[in-house]
Short mmCIF file of C-alpha atoms in Angstrom, two decimals:
data_model
loop_
_atom_site.label_atom_id
_atom_site.label_comp_id
_atom_site.label_asym_id
_atom_site.label_seq_id
_atom_site.Cartn_x
_atom_site.Cartn_y
_atom_site.Cartn_z
CA MET Z 1 85.70 42.12 105.11
CA GLY Z 2 82.63 42.48 107.32
CA TRP Z 3 82.72 41.89 111.04
CA ILE Z 4 85.86 42.75 112.99
CA HIS Z 5 86.88 41.29 116.35
CA ASN Z 6 89.26 43.42 118.39
CA VAL Z 7 90.45 42.50 121.89
CA HIS Z 8 92.54 44.33 124.47
CA GLU Z 9 93.37 43.02 127.92
CA ARG Z 10 95.73 43.80 130.77
CA GLU Z 11 96.57 42.24 134.09
CA ILE Z 12 96.37 44.63 137.04
CA PRO Z 13 97.94 43.68 140.40
CA VAL Z 14 94.88 44.51 142.50
CA PRO Z 15 91.67 42.61 143.33
CA ALA Z 16 88.93 42.65 140.69
CA ALA Z 17 86.64 44.58 143.04
CA VAL Z 18 89.00 47.58 142.90
CA VAL Z 19 88.91 47.75 139.11
CA GLY Z 20 85.18 46.95 139.04
CA ALA Z 21 84.49 50.01 141.17
CA LEU Z 22 86.34 52.14 138.62
CA LEU Z 23 84.35 50.68 135.72
CA ASP Z 24 81.16 51.62 137.56
CA ARG Z 25 82.21 55.26 137.40
CA LEU Z 26 82.43 55.39 133.60
CA SER Z 27 80.65 58.52 132.26
CA ALA Z 28 80.16 59.96 135.76
CA ALA Z 29 81.14 63.53 136.50
CA ASP Z 30 84.15 62.19 138.44
CA ASP Z 31 84.99 59.45 135.90
CA PRO Z 32 88.65 58.65 136.68
CA ILE Z 33 89.42 56.33 133.77
CA PHE Z 34 87.98 57.46 130.42
CA PRO Z 35 90.91 59.25 128.70
CA VAL Z 36 89.74 62.84 128.49
CA PRO Z 37 90.51 65.55 127.44
CA VAL Z 38 92.75 63.97 124.79
CA TRP Z 39 89.67 62.00 123.66
CA ASP Z 40 86.01 62.98 123.69
CA ALA Z 41 84.26 62.17 126.96
CA MET Z 42 81.82 59.27 127.30
CA ARG Z 43 78.41 60.80 127.92
CA PHE Z 44 74.94 59.32 128.41
CA ASP Z 45 71.45 60.70 128.78
CA ARG Z 46 71.23 59.25 132.31
CA PRO Z 47 73.50 57.57 134.88
CA LEU Z 48 75.31 54.42 133.78
CA GLY Z 49 72.82 51.56 133.54
CA VAL Z 50 70.79 49.51 131.08
CA GLY Z 51 69.03 51.86 128.69
CA ALA Z 52 71.52 54.72 129.01
CA THR Z 53 72.12 56.13 125.51
CA GLY Z 54 74.99 58.29 124.31
CA GLY Z 55 78.57 57.61 123.27
CA HIS Z 56 81.86 59.42 122.82
CA GLY Z 57 82.52 61.78 119.93
CA PRO Z 58 80.94 60.44 116.72
CA VAL Z 59 80.63 56.89 118.12
CA THR Z 60 77.14 56.28 119.50
CA TYR Z 61 75.80 53.37 121.57
CA ARG Z 62 73.53 52.39 124.45
CA VAL Z 63 74.07 50.23 127.51
CA THR Z 64 72.32 46.87 127.00
CA GLU Z 65 73.86 44.77 129.79
CA TYR Z 66 75.34 45.89 133.09
CA GLU Z 67 76.71 43.78 135.94
CA PRO Z 68 77.98 46.33 138.47
CA GLY Z 69 81.60 45.79 139.36
CA ARG Z 70 82.04 43.18 136.61
CA ARG Z 71 80.89 43.92 133.08
CA ILE Z 72 79.26 46.54 130.82
CA ARG Z 73 78.06 45.89 127.27
CA PHE Z 74 77.35 48.71 124.84
CA ASP Z 75 75.40 48.09 121.62
CA GLY Z 76 75.96 50.44 118.71
CA THR Z 77 73.20 52.78 117.56
CA PRO Z 78 72.83 53.79 113.88
CA PRO Z 79 74.99 53.99 111.88
CA TRP Z 80 77.09 51.71 114.11
CA VAL Z 81 76.27 47.97 113.98
CA GLY Z 82 77.82 45.76 116.64
CA HIS Z 83 78.83 46.07 120.27
CA HIS Z 84 81.73 46.59 122.62
CA GLU Z 85 82.17 45.32 126.15
CA VAL Z 86 84.47 46.04 129.06
CA SER Z 87 84.85 43.55 131.89
CA VAL Z 88 87.08 42.54 134.77
CA ALA Z 89 87.75 39.01 136.06
CA PRO Z 90 89.69 37.86 139.13
CA LEU Z 91 93.00 36.01 138.86
CA ASP Z 92 95.20 34.30 141.44
CA ASP Z 93 97.20 36.18 144.08
CA GLY Z 94 94.83 39.16 144.30
CA ARG Z 95 95.28 40.17 140.67
CA CYS Z 96 92.70 40.71 137.96
CA ARG Z 97 92.39 40.98 134.20
CA VAL Z 98 90.54 43.87 132.57
CA ARG Z 99 89.33 43.19 129.04
CA HIS Z 100 87.76 45.19 126.23
CA VAL Z 101 86.15 43.45 123.25
CA LEU Z 102 84.87 45.19 120.13
CA GLU Z 103 82.75 43.36 117.56
CA MET Z 104 81.58 45.69 114.83
CA GLU Z 105 80.45 45.48 111.22
CA PHE Z 106 82.58 47.38 108.71
CA ARG Z 107 81.87 46.81 105.02
CA GLY Z 108 83.32 48.30 101.86
CA SER Z 109 84.82 51.73 102.36
CA ARG Z 110 84.03 51.57 106.09
CA TYR Z 111 86.33 48.55 106.41
CA LEU Z 112 89.10 50.46 104.68
CA ALA Z 113 88.49 53.34 107.10
CA TRP Z 114 88.75 50.87 110.00
CA ALA Z 115 92.03 49.41 108.76
CA ALA Z 116 93.64 52.74 107.87
CA GLY Z 117 92.43 55.05 110.62
CA ILE Z 118 89.81 53.86 113.07
CA ARG Z 119 91.69 50.83 114.36
CA PRO Z 120 94.94 52.59 115.40
CA VAL Z 121 92.93 55.36 117.02
CA HIS Z 122 90.68 52.86 118.80
CA ASP Z 123 93.63 50.75 119.97
CA THR Z 124 95.41 53.78 121.42
CA MET Z 125 92.31 55.07 123.22
CA ILE Z 126 91.60 51.69 124.84
CA GLU Z 127 95.21 51.37 126.00
CA GLU Z 128 94.92 54.85 127.54
CA LEU Z 129 91.74 53.72 129.29
CA PHE Z 130 93.72 50.78 130.70
CA ASP Z 131 96.55 53.15 131.66
CA ASN Z 132 94.12 55.14 133.77
CA ILE Z 133 92.72 52.01 135.39
CA GLU Z 134 96.22 50.83 136.28
CA ARG Z 135 97.29 54.29 137.45
CA VAL Z 136 94.31 54.81 139.76
CA ALA Z 137 94.12 51.22 141.02
CA THR Z 138 97.83 50.90 141.84
CA GLY Z 139 98.89 54.51 142.32
CA SER Z 140 101.52 54.36 139.57
CA LEU Z 141 102.09 53.61 135.90
CA ALA Z 142 105.55 52.69 134.68
CA HIS Z 143 104.95 52.57 130.92
CA PRO Z 144 102.12 54.77 129.56
CA VAL Z 145 101.07 54.20 125.98
CA ARG Z 146 102.53 56.57 123.40
CA HIS Z 147 100.78 57.96 120.34
CA SER Z 148 102.35 56.72 117.13
CA ALA Z 149 103.12 59.16 114.32
CA ARG Z 150 100.05 57.89 112.46
CA VAL Z 151 97.78 58.37 115.46
CA ARG Z 152 99.13 61.89 116.02
CA LEU Z 153 98.41 62.72 112.38
CA LEU Z 154 94.92 61.21 112.52
CA ARG Z 155 94.12 63.04 115.74
CA ARG Z 156 95.26 66.33 114.22
CA VAL Z 157 93.02 65.79 111.18
CA MET Z 158 90.03 64.47 113.17
CA TRP Z 159 90.15 67.00 116.01
CA ALA Z 160 86.82 68.72 116.70
CA ARG Z 161 86.20 71.94 114.80
CA PRO Z 162 84.76 75.19 116.19
CA GLU Z 163 81.13 75.97 115.48
CA THR Z 164 79.93 79.43 114.48
CA VAL Z 165 77.63 81.01 117.07
CA ALA Z 166 76.26 84.40 118.04
CA ILE Z 167 78.26 86.34 120.62
CA PRO Z 168 76.96 84.88 123.92
CA GLU Z 169 74.79 86.97 126.20
CA ARG Z 170 77.25 86.29 129.01
CA ALA Z 171 80.08 87.89 127.01
CA ARG Z 172 79.19 91.26 128.49
CA LEU Z 173 82.67 92.76 128.20
CA ILE Z 174 82.89 92.43 124.44
CA ARG Z 175 79.23 93.24 123.86
CA SER Z 176 79.85 96.68 125.35
CA ALA Z 177 83.44 97.13 124.16
CA LEU Z 178 82.81 99.13 120.96
CA ASP Z 179 80.02 101.39 119.78
CA SER Z 180 78.50 100.20 116.50
CA PRO Z 181 81.21 97.76 115.38
CA ALA Z 182 81.45 97.13 111.65
CA TYR Z 183 82.17 93.45 112.17
CA GLU Z 184 81.53 90.76 114.77
CA ASP Z 185 81.78 86.98 114.99
CA ALA Z 186 82.07 84.18 117.55
CA TYR Z 187 83.24 80.56 117.51
CA ARG Z 188 83.00 77.99 120.27
CA MET Z 189 84.28 74.54 121.20
CA PRO Z 190 83.37 72.07 123.95
CA LEU Z 191 85.36 72.02 127.18
CA GLN Z 192 86.16 68.43 128.03
CA PRO Z 193 86.90 67.52 131.67
CA GLY Z 194 90.47 68.43 132.52
CA LEU Z 195 90.72 71.49 130.27
CA PRO Z 196 91.44 74.85 131.96
CA ARG Z 197 88.40 76.75 133.21
CA ASP Z 198 90.31 80.02 133.55
CA PRO Z 199 90.17 82.10 130.34
CA ALA Z 200 93.60 83.53 131.18
CA GLN Z 201 95.03 80.11 130.33
CA TRP Z 202 93.62 80.35 126.80
CA THR Z 203 95.36 83.54 125.64
CA GLY Z 204 97.57 81.42 123.41
CA ILE Z 205 94.67 81.52 120.95
CA LEU Z 206 95.96 85.01 120.10
CA ARG Z 207 99.58 83.96 120.63
CA ASP Z 208 99.74 86.06 123.83
CA ALA Z 209 100.41 89.04 121.56
CA PHE Z 210 97.73 91.47 122.77
CA PRO Z 211 97.11 93.12 126.15
CA VAL Z 212 94.32 92.01 128.47
CA ILE Z 213 92.19 95.02 129.35
CA ALA Z 214 89.45 93.39 131.45
CA HIS Z 215 88.68 90.10 133.20
CA GLU Z 216 85.25 89.49 134.67
CA ASP Z 217 82.87 86.57 135.30
CA GLY Z 218 84.73 84.00 133.22
CA GLU Z 219 85.45 86.40 130.35
CA LEU Z 220 88.76 87.90 129.25
CA LEU Z 221 88.81 90.99 127.01
CA LEU Z 222 91.86 91.81 124.87
CA ARG Z 223 92.74 94.90 122.86
CA VAL Z 224 93.57 93.93 119.27
CA GLU Z 225 94.49 96.97 117.22
CA THR Z 226 96.58 97.11 114.07
CA ASN Z 227 96.75 99.21 110.91
CA GLY Z 228 93.98 101.51 112.10
CA VAL Z 229 91.50 98.72 112.87
CA LYS Z 230 90.06 99.05 116.35
CA ALA Z 231 89.18 95.55 117.55
CA ARG Z 232 88.47 93.61 120.72
CA ALA Z 233 88.66 89.87 121.31
CA SER Z 234 86.89 87.97 124.06
CA ILE Z 235 87.66 84.55 125.53
CA LEU Z 236 84.66 83.30 127.49
CA ILE Z 237 84.38 80.14 129.59
CA ASP Z 238 80.66 79.49 129.81
CA GLY Z 239 79.52 76.15 131.23
CA ASP Z 240 80.97 73.41 129.07
CA HIS Z 241 82.18 75.61 126.22
CA ILE Z 242 84.89 78.10 125.37
CA THR Z 243 83.92 80.91 122.99
CA LEU Z 244 86.22 83.22 121.04
CA SER Z 245 84.44 86.42 119.96
CA THR Z 246 85.69 89.39 117.95
CA VAL Z 247 84.30 92.84 117.25
CA ALA Z 248 86.02 95.36 114.97
CA ALA Z 249 85.56 98.97 113.94
CA THR Z 250 87.16 100.61 110.88
CA PRO Z 251 87.15 104.36 111.60
CA SER Z 252 89.49 105.45 108.79
CA PRO Z 253 90.01 104.78 105.08
CA ARG Z 254 93.27 103.03 105.92
CA ALA Z 255 91.49 100.75 108.40
CA ARG Z 256 88.70 99.98 105.94
CA LEU Z 257 91.21 99.10 103.22
CA TYR Z 258 93.16 96.85 105.60
CA TRP Z 259 90.01 95.12 106.87
CA ALA Z 260 88.75 94.58 103.33
CA VAL Z 261 91.67 92.20 102.92
CA VAL Z 262 92.19 90.82 106.43
CA GLY Z 263 88.47 90.46 107.10
CA ARG Z 264 88.30 87.78 104.41
CA VAL Z 265 90.77 85.51 106.18
CA HIS Z 266 89.88 86.42 109.75
CA PRO Z 267 87.16 83.74 110.22
CA PHE Z 268 89.49 81.00 109.01
CA MET Z 269 92.34 82.19 111.23
CA ALA Z 270 90.11 82.58 114.29
CA ARG Z 271 88.75 79.04 113.93
CA THR Z 272 92.19 77.61 113.21
CA MET Z 273 93.84 79.22 116.22
CA LEU Z 274 91.01 78.30 118.59
CA ARG Z 275 91.17 74.70 117.39
CA ARG Z 276 94.97 74.58 117.64
CA THR Z 277 94.96 75.91 121.20
CA HIS Z 278 92.14 73.54 122.17
CA ARG Z 279 94.20 70.61 120.87
CA ASP Z 280 97.46 71.76 122.48
CA LEU Z 281 95.89 72.32 125.90
CA SER Z 282 94.13 68.95 125.71
CA ARG Z 283 97.42 67.29 124.86
CA ALA Z 284 99.20 68.98 127.77
CA ALA Z 285 96.46 68.37 130.36
CA PRO Z 286 96.84 65.64 133.00
CA SER Z 287 94.92 62.44 132.26
CA ALA Z 288 91.74 61.46 134.07
CA GLY Z 289 93.77 59.05 136.19
CA GLU Z 290 96.34 61.71 137.06
CA ARG Z 291 93.58 64.11 138.04
CA ALA Z 292 91.95 61.43 140.20
CA LEU Z 293 95.23 60.92 142.04
CA GLY Z 294 95.88 64.65 142.19
CA SER Z 295 99.45 64.30 140.94
CA PRO Z 296 100.16 64.72 137.23
CA SER Z 297 102.87 62.39 136.00
CA GLY Z 298 106.15 63.46 134.54
CA VAL Z 299 107.86 61.59 131.72
CA ARG Z 300 105.70 59.29 129.66
CA GLY Z 301 107.16 56.01 128.51
CA GLY Z 302 106.38 53.41 125.87
CA PRO Z 303 103.92 50.52 125.85
CA CYS Z 304 104.77 47.52 127.98
CA GLY Z 305 102.86 44.58 129.44
CA ARG Z 306 99.86 45.01 127.14
CA SER Z 307 97.99 42.54 124.98
CA SER Z 308 95.83 43.44 122.02
CA SER Z 309 94.60 41.67 118.95
CA GLY Z 310 92.22 42.28 116.10
CA ALA Z 311 91.22 41.16 112.67
CA GLY Z 312 90.32 42.92 110.06
CA GLY Z 313 100.67 82.15 110.97
CA PRO Z 314 99.27 85.62 111.85
CA SER Z 315 96.67 86.45 114.51
CA PRO Z 316 93.02 86.57 113.44
CA VAL Z 317 93.23 90.32 112.81
CA GLY Z 318 96.85 90.43 111.68
CA GLY Z 319 100.08 91.74 113.11
CA ALA Z 320 100.86 89.17 115.83
CA THR Z 321 104.27 87.77 116.60
CA PRO Z 322 104.95 84.05 116.17
CA ALA Z 323 104.13 81.73 119.05
CA PRO Z 324 106.75 79.56 120.72
CA ALA Z 325 106.75 76.01 119.43
CA PRO Z 326 104.73 73.63 121.63
CA ALA Z 327 106.49 70.90 123.55
CA PRO Z 328 106.98 67.66 121.63
CA GLU Z 329 103.83 65.55 121.67
CA SER Z 330 104.23 62.49 123.84
CA THR Z 331 100.72 61.28 124.50
#
């Protein structure tokens, strides 16, 4: 237990210069290969180059070596000790080999975390990165990687959670929807590249059970009324975030009694349903490579031709009808 060495590589039937040009676009606004939105985007504090600092999700690093079109090395920043590197090398007959190497220190409980959870997640993400390289470089991909049952479970558990925020200033529809509401809250999540930017595509948060009464400037307002509670919900797309806001009024004793119970579980349900919809839409979205080609793929297959090695309920305010079951997860 200590240092781990993890290697992935794949032969691509195109010249190395083609793949090298794709590597040079990592973290760019039009990055065609990092596997978002299923995974957190790679982001840096400046364009790709030596000194750029950032990471993806909870994994942080900085660029320490960069040979454009050939190789990029990323050194971990605390608490991560080690480095990872992606490179491409030419082969015969106009082919090339793309390679990713991870050398990282994992000791004690961190090594157990690597073996049980981090490694399968890492392996799947890198293979999806290679899928996108192959897809964009060749125009097709016969055998996309599939998520194993363990990876699907880990992704469900590890998926980003909504943060509690004030109702945004830009959420003008809900801010003026009710006079003197007795309750209000708001939760937001990041919008990764590839996720819908139209709030109408996010109504599944409320299981499509309530009518839309207004749509303006990236905000959708829904009427949510049940058991005497007069409520409004807002779905706002604002920059790189989606925000779910709720305001509620309890004008009668019946409504106040109902809200005394439902109001206790509402925050949990609102966060849960926003997170679930965020995950489902990310899962259903076309990959970065598919978006770059402008033609989402159809059926996804199993892994083939790869080499890897390594050591080491109700609506938030009640009363909604059940949602249809999502399509079987295949990515």
